[in-house]
PDB file of C-alpha atoms in Angstrom:
ATOM      1  CA  UNK A 230      -4.908 -10.614  11.727  1.00 44.00           C
ATOM      2  CA  UNK A 231      -2.911  -9.089  14.529  1.00 48.00           C
ATOM      3  CA  UNK A 232      -1.312  -5.678  14.418  1.00 49.00           C
ATOM      4  CA  UNK A 233       0.876  -3.882  16.849  1.00 50.00           C
ATOM      5  CA  UNK A 234       3.068  -0.860  16.789  1.00 48.00           C
ATOM      6  CA  UNK A 235       3.575   2.656  17.914  1.00 48.00           C
ATOM      7  CA  UNK A 236       3.270   6.033  16.277  1.00 44.00           C
ATOM      8  CA  UNK A 237       6.170   8.465  16.665  1.00 45.00           C
ATOM      9  CA  UNK A 238       5.030  12.039  16.325  1.00 44.00           C
ATOM     10  CA  UNK A 239       8.468  13.454  15.569  1.00 45.00           C
ATOM     11  CA  UNK A 240       9.681  16.779  16.903  1.00 46.00           C
ATOM     12  CA  UNK A 241       7.274  19.440  18.062  1.00 46.00           C
ATOM     13  CA  UNK A 242       3.708  20.317  17.143  1.00 49.00           C
ATOM     14  CA  UNK A 243       2.377  21.437  13.793  1.00 50.00           C
ATOM     15  CA  UNK A 244       1.895  25.176  13.516  1.00 51.00           C
ATOM     16  CA  UNK A 245       3.953  28.333  13.868  1.00 52.00           C
ATOM     17  CA  UNK A 246       6.880  28.810  16.218  1.00 55.00           C
ATOM     18  CA  UNK A 247       8.805  32.085  16.365  1.00 62.00           C
ATOM     19  CA  UNK A 248       7.510  33.101  12.934  1.00 63.00           C
ATOM     20  CA  UNK A 249       8.631  29.856  11.276  1.00 67.00           C
ATOM     21  CA  UNK A 250       6.351  27.084  10.093  1.00 68.00           C
ATOM     22  CA  UNK A 251       6.885  23.858  12.021  1.00 64.00           C
ATOM     23  CA  UNK A 252       5.711  20.552  10.571  1.00 65.00           C
ATOM     24  CA  UNK A 253       5.239  17.403  12.615  1.00 64.00           C
ATOM     25  CA  UNK A 254       6.608  14.224  11.049  1.00 64.00           C
ATOM     26  CA  UNK A 255       4.554  11.085  11.651  1.00 66.00           C
ATOM     27  CA  UNK A 256       6.177   7.677  11.565  1.00 68.00           C
ATOM     28  CA  UNK A 257       4.724   4.254  12.253  1.00 64.00           C
ATOM     29  CA  UNK A 258       6.706   1.283  13.453  1.00 70.00           C
ATOM     30  CA  UNK A 259       5.206  -2.136  13.896  1.00 73.00           C
ATOM     31  CA  UNK A 260       4.163  -5.302  12.174  1.00 72.00           C
ATOM     32  CA  UNK A 261       1.050  -7.006  10.882  1.00 70.00           C
ATOM     33  CA  UNK A 262       0.808 -10.770  11.126  1.00 72.00           C
ATOM     34  CA  UNK A 263      -1.762 -12.853   9.289  1.00 72.00           C
ATOM     35  CA  UNK A 264      -1.768 -16.634   8.952  1.00 73.00           C
ATOM     36  CA  UNK A 265      -1.532 -17.978   5.418  1.00 64.00           C
ATOM     37  CA  UNK A 266      -3.307 -21.319   5.053  1.00 73.00           C
ATOM     38  CA  UNK A 267      -0.735 -23.926   3.978  1.00 81.00           C
ATOM     39  CA  UNK A 268       1.023 -21.765   1.408  1.00 79.00           C
ATOM     40  CA  UNK A 269       4.707 -22.295   0.752  1.00 84.00           C
ATOM     41  CA  UNK A 270       6.970 -19.313   0.170  1.00 83.00           C
ATOM     42  CA  UNK A 271       7.078 -20.150  -3.560  1.00 88.00           C
ATOM     43  CA  UNK A 272       3.266 -20.295  -3.800  1.00 84.00           C
ATOM     44  CA  UNK A 273       2.873 -16.992  -1.963  1.00 80.00           C
ATOM     45  CA  UNK A 274       5.545 -15.286  -4.086  1.00 83.00           C
ATOM     46  CA  UNK A 275       3.907 -16.524  -7.305  1.00 82.00           C
ATOM     47  CA  UNK A 276       0.704 -14.727  -6.312  1.00 77.00           C
ATOM     48  CA  UNK A 277       2.254 -11.580  -4.816  1.00 77.00           C
ATOM     49  CA  UNK A 278       4.825 -11.004  -7.568  1.00 78.00           C
ATOM     50  CA  UNK A 279       2.132 -10.859 -10.278  1.00 79.00           C
ATOM     51  CA  UNK A 280       1.276  -7.172 -10.051  1.00 74.00           C
ATOM     52  CA  UNK A 281      -1.922  -7.502 -12.092  1.00 76.00           C
ATOM     53  CA  UNK A 282      -3.211 -10.249  -9.761  1.00 79.00           C
ATOM     54  CA  UNK A 283      -3.553  -7.733  -6.929  1.00 78.00           C
ATOM     55  CA  UNK A 284      -7.345  -8.159  -6.985  1.00 79.00           C
ATOM     56  CA  UNK A 285      -7.004 -11.873  -6.179  1.00 81.00           C
ATOM     57  CA  UNK A 286      -5.734 -11.269  -2.672  1.00 79.00           C
ATOM     58  CA  UNK A 287      -6.652  -7.677  -1.727  1.00 79.00           C
ATOM     59  CA  UNK A 288     -10.273  -7.529  -0.493  1.00 79.00           C
ATOM     60  CA  UNK A 289     -10.949  -3.898  -1.561  1.00 77.00           C
ATOM     61  CA  UNK A 290      -9.765  -4.301  -5.163  1.00 77.00           C
ATOM     62  CA  UNK A 291     -12.387  -5.608  -7.584  1.00 79.00           C
ATOM     63  CA  UNK A 292     -10.354  -5.545 -10.826  1.00 78.00           C
ATOM     64  CA  UNK A 293      -6.841  -4.744 -11.945  1.00 76.00           C
ATOM     65  CA  UNK A 294      -5.754  -4.011 -15.511  1.00 75.00           C
ATOM     66  CA  UNK A 295      -2.703  -2.699 -17.333  1.00 73.00           C
ATOM     67  CA  UNK A 296      -3.395   0.867 -18.436  1.00 73.00           C
ATOM     68  CA  UNK A 297      -0.185   1.670 -20.304  1.00 71.00           C
ATOM     69  CA  UNK A 298       0.824   0.336 -23.716  1.00 69.00           C
ATOM     70  CA  UNK A 299       4.500   0.873 -22.834  1.00 68.00           C
ATOM     71  CA  UNK A 300       6.407  -1.397 -20.467  1.00 62.00           C
ATOM     72  CA  UNK A 301       8.623   1.586 -19.620  1.00 66.00           C
ATOM     73  CA  UNK A 302       5.733   3.333 -17.845  1.00 65.00           C
ATOM     74  CA  UNK A 303       3.931   0.261 -16.440  1.00 63.00           C
ATOM     75  CA  UNK A 304       0.824   1.982 -15.131  1.00 69.00           C
ATOM     76  CA  UNK A 305      -1.824  -0.276 -13.657  1.00 67.00           C
ATOM     77  CA  UNK A 306      -5.391   0.679 -12.802  1.00 68.00           C
ATOM     78  CA  UNK A 307      -7.200  -0.743  -9.797  1.00 65.00           C
ATOM     79  CA  UNK A 308     -10.960  -0.649  -9.485  1.00 66.00           C
ATOM     80  CA  UNK A 309     -11.778  -0.518  -5.800  1.00 66.00           C
ATOM     81  CA  UNK A 310     -15.116  -1.756  -4.553  1.00 66.00           C
ATOM     82  CA  UNK A 311     -16.176   1.683  -3.317  1.00 61.00           C
ATOM     83  CA  UNK A 312     -14.215   4.337  -5.209  1.00 60.00           C
ATOM     84  CA  UNK A 313     -14.043   3.344  -8.870  1.00 56.00           C
ATOM     85  CA  UNK A 314     -10.845   3.293 -10.928  1.00 51.00           C
ATOM     86  CA  UNK A 315      -7.616   4.555  -9.370  1.00 55.00           C
ATOM     87  CA  UNK A 316      -4.156   4.559 -10.946  1.00 52.00           C
ATOM     88  CA  UNK A 317      -0.979   3.210  -9.405  1.00 54.00           C
ATOM     89  CA  UNK A 318       2.513   2.933 -10.800  1.00 48.00           C
ATOM     90  CA  UNK A 319       4.300  -0.343 -10.542  1.00 48.00           C
ATOM     91  CA  UNK A 320       7.298  -0.095  -8.210  1.00 45.00           C
TER      92      UNK A 320
END
């Protein structure tokens, strides 16, 4: 996997300036490239579009399950290998 990019620190430092609180905004621009062994776009999309199959391709996720009985909420729970269960909302 190759990654490259730059971090923009925004305007000014974090702290106080003339009695006003100043917050630094951090942004990251770049790309991550990883070869996919002989997968077509349709095969990759079939795996990535199944939200509950997240554990099949993400190395830190051990299990993924639907935690909401309502499709309107669509809350999924991920069990990470080190931290236990964590909740995430489906985008």
